[in-house]
Amino acid sequence: MSYKRFDAEDIVISAESVTAPVWTGDIVTLDTFYTSSTQIGGVSGDYYYNIYQTGSDLANARVQYAIGYADKKGSGSLLFNDAIPGKSPSSVLYGQYRNLVLGDEEANFTFGTQTSEYFYVISVDRARYREKLLPGSLDLVLNVSGSQASIRLTDNSNLVTTTTFSDSGRVFELISGSTGTVSSGAKNSDGFTNGSGSYGKFLPDIGVILINGAALDGNIEDGGLEFGVNRTSNPAEASNTRRFYDILNREPKFRLQSEETISSNFIFVRARNAEFNYSTNPSLITGSGELRHNVMINSPQSFITTVGLYNDNNDLLAVAKLSRPLLKDFTKEALVRIKLDY
Amino acid sequence: MGYLNNSIITVDAILTKKGRELLARGDGSFKITQFALSDDEIDYTLYNPVHPSGSALYGEALENMPLLEAFPDETQIMKYKLTTLPRGTSKLPVLDIGFASITLKQGASLAITPQTLNYQGATSTFEAGGYTAVIADSRVLNSYTGVGINTEEAEKLNSTTTLGTNVSKTVIGTSVNLTATTVNTLFGDRTRLQTTITVVGRDSGARITVPVTITKTN
């Protein structure tokens, strides 16, 4: 007999959460941002800019995240057709995220307690965050040159006692602070602005961060940046995405971690003392099948190197190799724990 | 292929090609229900029953050897399975297919009926679970079927056809029927084609590999 069936308790399924850096190279804090003139100059550049960790023409360049500007009225970006007001890349992005996050074309985005019709989007590349972003790991710096205003943003996941859900999963508010902690210099104890609500939303399950445009435009004394988002209808130049890139890149610091649930099968392979003490290995026997070493007739020994895991059809589904042979004889029992991730 | 760190005993587990295929199929066939152990890489001629330091060290050379990482090809691993036999067994199961090598002319047929020697107290027996037979290059045969085992798995394997590529084919049965190819182009300038057939007892795990030669007649 070469195959032994598992008992019910021999196979245990376990799911564990694994946290990791988001950015390429297992970097937790990204401090260099690059764009691609080719991408920006193309059609997609009207909607979003891809941000790389290094020069986009280098072989190891990978998209880390994308930024874009969304406006309910289509302001701040060029109209698709001058004769049709309100239809522009910014209104497309607004509708896209409204559909994704709110799931209701009549609903408005509310940041904290304030409704806002325009916001910036940071969409982290899926290959970077794998499954979801880790709440409480965000530390993003926005720095506006003219006013010398700078602010660090994080999410309020550590502050709330109940988690809010939207059509896109969990939702947390962006606040003044870092890595889940409210800044000591915040205008309010909840980390929100005065009068403009929160600084945005953190949507970990879809890898998206929304930055409240009204909060950026707010006065510095109220916690804003006096950024001055361009909300002109059909402006001469669609500069909002580029200007947002500028305030990200002036003091580049973007800390973020991912969270992934890995399902593992723990399989316990148990060989009892009387089992698996002989081998079909040709070097163990002579041509007629007799044991090569007489001493093994009453004291057989085998050396386990490999465990094969099979289905009912004897298909070999997985194999586990031991790092060194495990001696097995009638006086020993073997227990091998195998972890299979998929 | 790297070696595993053997300063501590660890386990390096991977899915095989077959496992990945069945997992992707998603029809429930990827369900681990049983296991087998093997001692691939172990050369028992290194076992030293006259070790001067005593019996505890007979297997010294084997216990500390480094092992290779697992191969994902399920046909290249778990070759030599460990078996459970009564203590005192002096002869281990071996397969006899009646041929040390097989030579067929183009279009000729042959039936192989393996027997297991020294198994479950019998000098010679046919295993109830049948035998798995793998032809390494399926192109050299016009037909290749297993008969005598009517499980769903065996019938599925028998009905599988692979054309035009140099891949193995596996069948299950108590007997295996094979017919040599009649296709001349396979030979090119050669007068014969060569491959191997590996037969494994599904109950005993005993295994035998013999060369197969197809000779050109036209």
PDB file of C-alpha atoms in Angstrom, chain A residues 1-6 10-11 265 267-271 274-293 295-328 330-331 334 336-342, chain B residues 4-16 18-20 22-23 29-45 47 49 55 58-59 62-71 74 77-94 118-119 153 202-207:
ATOM      1  CA  MET A   1       0.000   0.000   0.000  1.00  0.00           C
ATOM      2  CA  SER A   2       1.525   3.298  -1.090  1.00  0.00           C
ATOM      3  CA  TYR A   3      -1.360   5.734  -0.582  1.00  0.00           C
ATOM      4  CA  LYS A   4      -2.893   6.681   2.729  1.00  0.00           C
ATOM      5  CA  ARG A   5      -6.106   8.654   3.045  1.00  0.00           C
ATOM      6  CA  PHE A   6      -6.210  11.774   5.166  1.00  0.00           C
ATOM      7  CA  ASP A  10      -5.521  16.296   8.926  1.00  0.00           C
ATOM      8  CA  ILE A  11      -6.416  19.168   6.598  1.00  0.00           C
ATOM      9  CA  ASN A 265      -4.103  24.742   3.602  1.00  0.00           C
ATOM     10  CA  ILE A 267      -1.921  19.519   5.816  1.00  0.00           C
ATOM     11  CA  PHE A 268      -0.688  17.133   8.467  1.00  0.00           C
ATOM     12  CA  VAL A 269       0.918  14.042   7.040  1.00  0.00           C
ATOM     13  CA  ARG A 270       1.110  11.295   9.627  1.00  0.00           C
ATOM     14  CA  ALA A 271       3.048   8.107   9.039  1.00  0.00           C
ATOM     15  CA  ALA A 274       4.306   0.392  11.050  1.00  0.00           C
ATOM     16  CA  GLU A 275       3.757   2.349   7.836  1.00  0.00           C
ATOM     17  CA  PHE A 276       6.028   3.363   4.979  1.00  0.00           C
ATOM     18  CA  ASN A 277       9.071   1.457   6.159  1.00  0.00           C
ATOM     19  CA  TYR A 278       9.778  -0.147   2.795  1.00  0.00           C
ATOM     20  CA  SER A 279      10.489   1.434  -0.550  1.00  0.00           C
ATOM     21  CA  THR A 280      10.105   0.671  -4.232  1.00  0.00           C
ATOM     22  CA  ASN A 281      13.416   2.392  -4.787  1.00  0.00           C
ATOM     23  CA  PRO A 282      15.397   0.119  -7.144  1.00  0.00           C
ATOM     24  CA  SER A 283      18.614   0.719  -5.223  1.00  0.00           C
ATOM     25  CA  LEU A 284      17.050  -0.935  -2.163  1.00  0.00           C
ATOM     26  CA  ILE A 285      16.587  -4.303  -3.828  1.00  0.00           C
ATOM     27  CA  THR A 286      18.369  -6.699  -6.087  1.00  0.00           C
ATOM     28  CA  GLY A 287      17.056  -7.626  -9.506  1.00  0.00           C
ATOM     29  CA  SER A 288      14.776 -10.319  -8.059  1.00  0.00           C
ATOM     30  CA  GLY A 289      13.277  -7.999  -5.482  1.00  0.00           C
ATOM     31  CA  GLU A 290      15.284  -9.164  -2.468  1.00  0.00           C
ATOM     32  CA  LEU A 291      16.458  -6.525  -0.045  1.00  0.00           C
ATOM     33  CA  ARG A 292      20.003  -5.448  -0.821  1.00  0.00           C
ATOM     34  CA  HIS A 293      20.968  -5.341   2.848  1.00  0.00           C
ATOM     35  CA  VAL A 295      19.996  -6.171   8.112  1.00  0.00           C
ATOM     36  CA  MET A 296      16.891  -4.493   6.708  1.00  0.00           C
ATOM     37  CA  ILE A 297      14.787  -7.660   6.743  1.00  0.00           C
ATOM     38  CA  ASN A 298      13.908  -7.277  10.412  1.00  0.00           C
ATOM     39  CA  SER A 299      14.897  -3.656  10.824  1.00  0.00           C
ATOM     40  CA  PRO A 300      13.887  -1.952   7.603  1.00  0.00           C
ATOM     41  CA  GLN A 301      14.664   1.697   7.242  1.00  0.00           C
ATOM     42  CA  SER A 302      13.414   4.177   4.688  1.00  0.00           C
ATOM     43  CA  PHE A 303      14.359   7.789   4.138  1.00  0.00           C
ATOM     44  CA  ILE A 304      11.477  10.147   3.378  1.00  0.00           C
ATOM     45  CA  THR A 305      12.447  12.903   0.957  1.00  0.00           C
ATOM     46  CA  THR A 306       9.162  13.776  -0.708  1.00  0.00           C
ATOM     47  CA  VAL A 307       5.497  13.944   0.195  1.00  0.00           C
ATOM     48  CA  GLY A 308       2.974  13.672  -2.624  1.00  0.00           C
ATOM     49  CA  LEU A 309      -0.561  14.957  -2.197  1.00  0.00           C
ATOM     50  CA  TYR A 310      -3.182  13.245  -4.360  1.00  0.00           C
ATOM     51  CA  ASN A 311      -6.863  13.376  -5.181  1.00  0.00           C
ATOM     52  CA  ASP A 312      -9.128  10.344  -5.390  1.00  0.00           C
ATOM     53  CA  ASN A 313      -7.994   9.702  -8.960  1.00  0.00           C
ATOM     54  CA  ASN A 314      -4.380   9.432  -7.813  1.00  0.00           C
ATOM     55  CA  ASP A 315      -3.523  12.665  -9.634  1.00  0.00           C
ATOM     56  CA  LEU A 316      -0.458  14.200  -8.017  1.00  0.00           C
ATOM     57  CA  LEU A 317      -1.720  17.691  -7.133  1.00  0.00           C
ATOM     58  CA  ALA A 318       1.116  18.994  -4.990  1.00  0.00           C
ATOM     59  CA  VAL A 319       4.477  17.896  -3.750  1.00  0.00           C
ATOM     60  CA  ALA A 320       6.487  18.812  -0.721  1.00  0.00           C
ATOM     61  CA  LYS A 321      10.200  18.238  -0.481  1.00  0.00           C
ATOM     62  CA  LEU A 322      11.919  17.917   2.847  1.00  0.00           C
ATOM     63  CA  SER A 323      15.186  19.776   3.207  1.00  0.00           C
ATOM     64  CA  ARG A 324      16.899  16.588   4.329  1.00  0.00           C
ATOM     65  CA  PRO A 325      15.902  12.929   4.409  1.00  0.00           C
ATOM     66  CA  LEU A 326      13.795  11.847   7.352  1.00  0.00           C
ATOM     67  CA  LEU A 327      14.624   8.410   8.710  1.00  0.00           C
ATOM     68  CA  LYS A 328      11.616   6.149   9.121  1.00  0.00           C
ATOM     69  CA  PHE A 330       9.258   0.544  12.862  1.00  0.00           C
ATOM     70  CA  THR A 331      10.232   2.525  15.962  1.00  0.00           C
ATOM     71  CA  ALA A 334       6.646  10.872  11.230  1.00  0.00           C
ATOM     72  CA  VAL A 336       5.091  16.507   8.496  1.00  0.00           C
ATOM     73  CA  ARG A 337       3.186  19.771   8.391  1.00  0.00           C
ATOM     74  CA  ILE A 338       2.744  21.166   4.894  1.00  0.00           C
ATOM     75  CA  LYS A 339       1.500  24.668   4.176  1.00  0.00           C
ATOM     76  CA  LEU A 340      -0.016  25.191   0.748  1.00  0.00           C
ATOM     77  CA  ASP A 341      -0.842  28.769  -0.290  1.00  0.00           C
ATOM     78  CA  TYR A 342      -3.097  29.613  -3.200  1.00  0.00           C
TER      79      TYR A 342
ATOM     80  CA  LEU B   4      17.278  23.189   0.016  1.00  0.00           C
ATOM     81  CA  ASN B   5      18.928  24.435   3.188  1.00  0.00           C
ATOM     82  CA  ASN B   6      19.296  21.280   5.244  1.00  0.00           C
ATOM     83  CA  SER B   7      20.600  22.750   8.476  1.00  0.00           C
ATOM     84  CA  ILE B   8      17.041  22.482   9.733  1.00  0.00           C
ATOM     85  CA  ILE B   9      14.231  20.325   8.392  1.00  0.00           C
ATOM     86  CA  THR B  10      11.826  22.418   6.382  1.00  0.00           C
ATOM     87  CA  VAL B  11       9.193  21.579   3.830  1.00  0.00           C
ATOM     88  CA  ASP B  12       9.108  23.137   0.366  1.00  0.00           C
ATOM     89  CA  ALA B  13       5.633  22.638  -1.096  1.00  0.00           C
ATOM     90  CA  ILE B  14       4.436  23.492  -4.592  1.00  0.00           C
ATOM     91  CA  LEU B  15       1.525  22.656  -6.848  1.00  0.00           C
ATOM     92  CA  THR B  16       2.342  20.373  -9.736  1.00  0.00           C
ATOM     93  CA  LYS B  18      -1.452  18.737 -12.947  1.00  0.00           C
ATOM     94  CA  GLY B  19      -2.502  20.398  -9.724  1.00  0.00           C
ATOM     95  CA  ARG B  20      -2.568  23.819 -11.358  1.00  0.00           C
ATOM     96  CA  LEU B  22      -7.168  20.890 -11.965  1.00  0.00           C
ATOM     97  CA  LEU B  23      -7.285  23.973  -9.749  1.00  0.00           C
ATOM     98  CA  SER B  29     -11.172  17.671  -8.987  1.00  0.00           C
ATOM     99  CA  PHE B  30      -8.568  19.624  -7.012  1.00  0.00           C
ATOM    100  CA  LYS B  31      -9.325  17.987  -3.725  1.00  0.00           C
ATOM    101  CA  ILE B  32      -6.488  16.520  -1.715  1.00  0.00           C
ATOM    102  CA  THR B  33      -7.695  13.312  -0.149  1.00  0.00           C
ATOM    103  CA  GLN B  34      -4.637  11.105   0.220  1.00  0.00           C
ATOM    104  CA  PHE B  35      -0.879  11.171   0.354  1.00  0.00           C
ATOM    105  CA  ALA B  36       2.102   9.055  -0.482  1.00  0.00           C
ATOM    106  CA  LEU B  37       5.715   9.264   0.579  1.00  0.00           C
ATOM    107  CA  SER B  38       8.744   8.684  -1.569  1.00  0.00           C
ATOM    108  CA  ASP B  39      12.487   8.468  -1.239  1.00  0.00           C
ATOM    109  CA  ASP B  40      13.492   9.924  -4.598  1.00  0.00           C
ATOM    110  CA  GLU B  41      17.207  10.816  -4.676  1.00  0.00           C
ATOM    111  CA  ILE B  42      18.115   8.176  -2.072  1.00  0.00           C
ATOM    112  CA  ASP B  43      20.710   5.649  -3.180  1.00  0.00           C
ATOM    113  CA  TYR B  44      20.524   2.726  -0.770  1.00  0.00           C
ATOM    114  CA  THR B  45      23.886   1.399  -1.917  1.00  0.00           C
ATOM    115  CA  TYR B  47      23.590   2.570   3.315  1.00  0.00           C
ATOM    116  CA  PRO B  49      25.429  -2.002   7.412  1.00  0.00           C
ATOM    117  CA  SER B  55      23.938   0.480  13.616  1.00  0.00           C
ATOM    118  CA  TYR B  58      24.296   2.828   9.100  1.00  0.00           C
ATOM    119  CA  GLY B  59      22.329   5.531   7.307  1.00  0.00           C
ATOM    120  CA  LEU B  62      21.890   9.300   3.594  1.00  0.00           C
ATOM    121  CA  GLU B  63      20.493  11.237   6.523  1.00  0.00           C
ATOM    122  CA  ASN B  64      22.633  14.302   5.946  1.00  0.00           C
ATOM    123  CA  MET B  65      22.481  14.509   2.179  1.00  0.00           C
ATOM    124  CA  PRO B  66      21.185  17.740   0.629  1.00  0.00           C
ATOM    125  CA  LEU B  67      17.988  17.468  -1.353  1.00  0.00           C
ATOM    126  CA  LEU B  68      16.856  19.257  -4.481  1.00  0.00           C
ATOM    127  CA  GLU B  69      13.846  21.512  -4.570  1.00  0.00           C
ATOM    128  CA  ALA B  70      10.555  20.067  -5.737  1.00  0.00           C
ATOM    129  CA  PHE B  71       9.894  19.710  -9.470  1.00  0.00           C
ATOM    130  CA  GLU B  74       4.371  15.341 -11.756  1.00  0.00           C
ATOM    131  CA  ILE B  77       8.737  13.280  -8.915  1.00  0.00           C
ATOM    132  CA  MET B  78       7.325  10.703  -6.498  1.00  0.00           C
ATOM    133  CA  LYS B  79       9.009   8.015  -8.538  1.00  0.00           C
ATOM    134  CA  TYR B  80       9.884   5.623  -5.750  1.00  0.00           C
ATOM    135  CA  LYS B  81       7.074   5.401  -3.266  1.00  0.00           C
ATOM    136  CA  LEU B  82       7.404   4.076   0.237  1.00  0.00           C
ATOM    137  CA  THR B  83       5.152   1.144   0.991  1.00  0.00           C
ATOM    138  CA  THR B  84       3.697  -0.509   4.033  1.00  0.00           C
ATOM    139  CA  LEU B  85       4.648  -4.153   4.353  1.00  0.00           C
ATOM    140  CA  PRO B  86       4.812  -6.599   7.259  1.00  0.00           C
ATOM    141  CA  ARG B  87       7.983  -6.591   9.278  1.00  0.00           C
ATOM    142  CA  GLY B  88      10.294  -9.350   8.187  1.00  0.00           C
ATOM    143  CA  THR B  89       9.565  -8.910   4.529  1.00  0.00           C
ATOM    144  CA  SER B  90      12.618  -9.915   2.610  1.00  0.00           C
ATOM    145  CA  LYS B  91      11.348  -9.432  -0.905  1.00  0.00           C
ATOM    146  CA  LEU B  92       9.713  -6.243  -2.135  1.00  0.00           C
ATOM    147  CA  PRO B  93       7.107  -5.902  -4.876  1.00  0.00           C
ATOM    148  CA  VAL B  94       8.564  -5.653  -8.344  1.00  0.00           C
ATOM    149  CA  ASN B 118       6.316 -10.528  -4.096  1.00  0.00           C
ATOM    150  CA  TYR B 119       3.185  -8.562  -3.230  1.00  0.00           C
ATOM    151  CA  GLU B 153     -10.469   8.336 -14.537  1.00  0.00           C
ATOM    152  CA  ARG B 202      -1.406   1.517  -8.521  1.00  0.00           C
ATOM    153  CA  ASP B 203      -1.606  -0.433  -5.278  1.00  0.00           C
ATOM    154  CA  SER B 204       1.973  -1.462  -4.643  1.00  0.00           C
ATOM    155  CA  GLY B 205       3.748   1.544  -6.139  1.00  0.00           C
ATOM    156  CA  ALA B 206       6.217  -0.842  -7.783  1.00  0.00           C
ATOM    157  CA  ARG B 207       7.594   0.582 -10.984  1.00  0.00           C
TER     158      ARG B 207
END
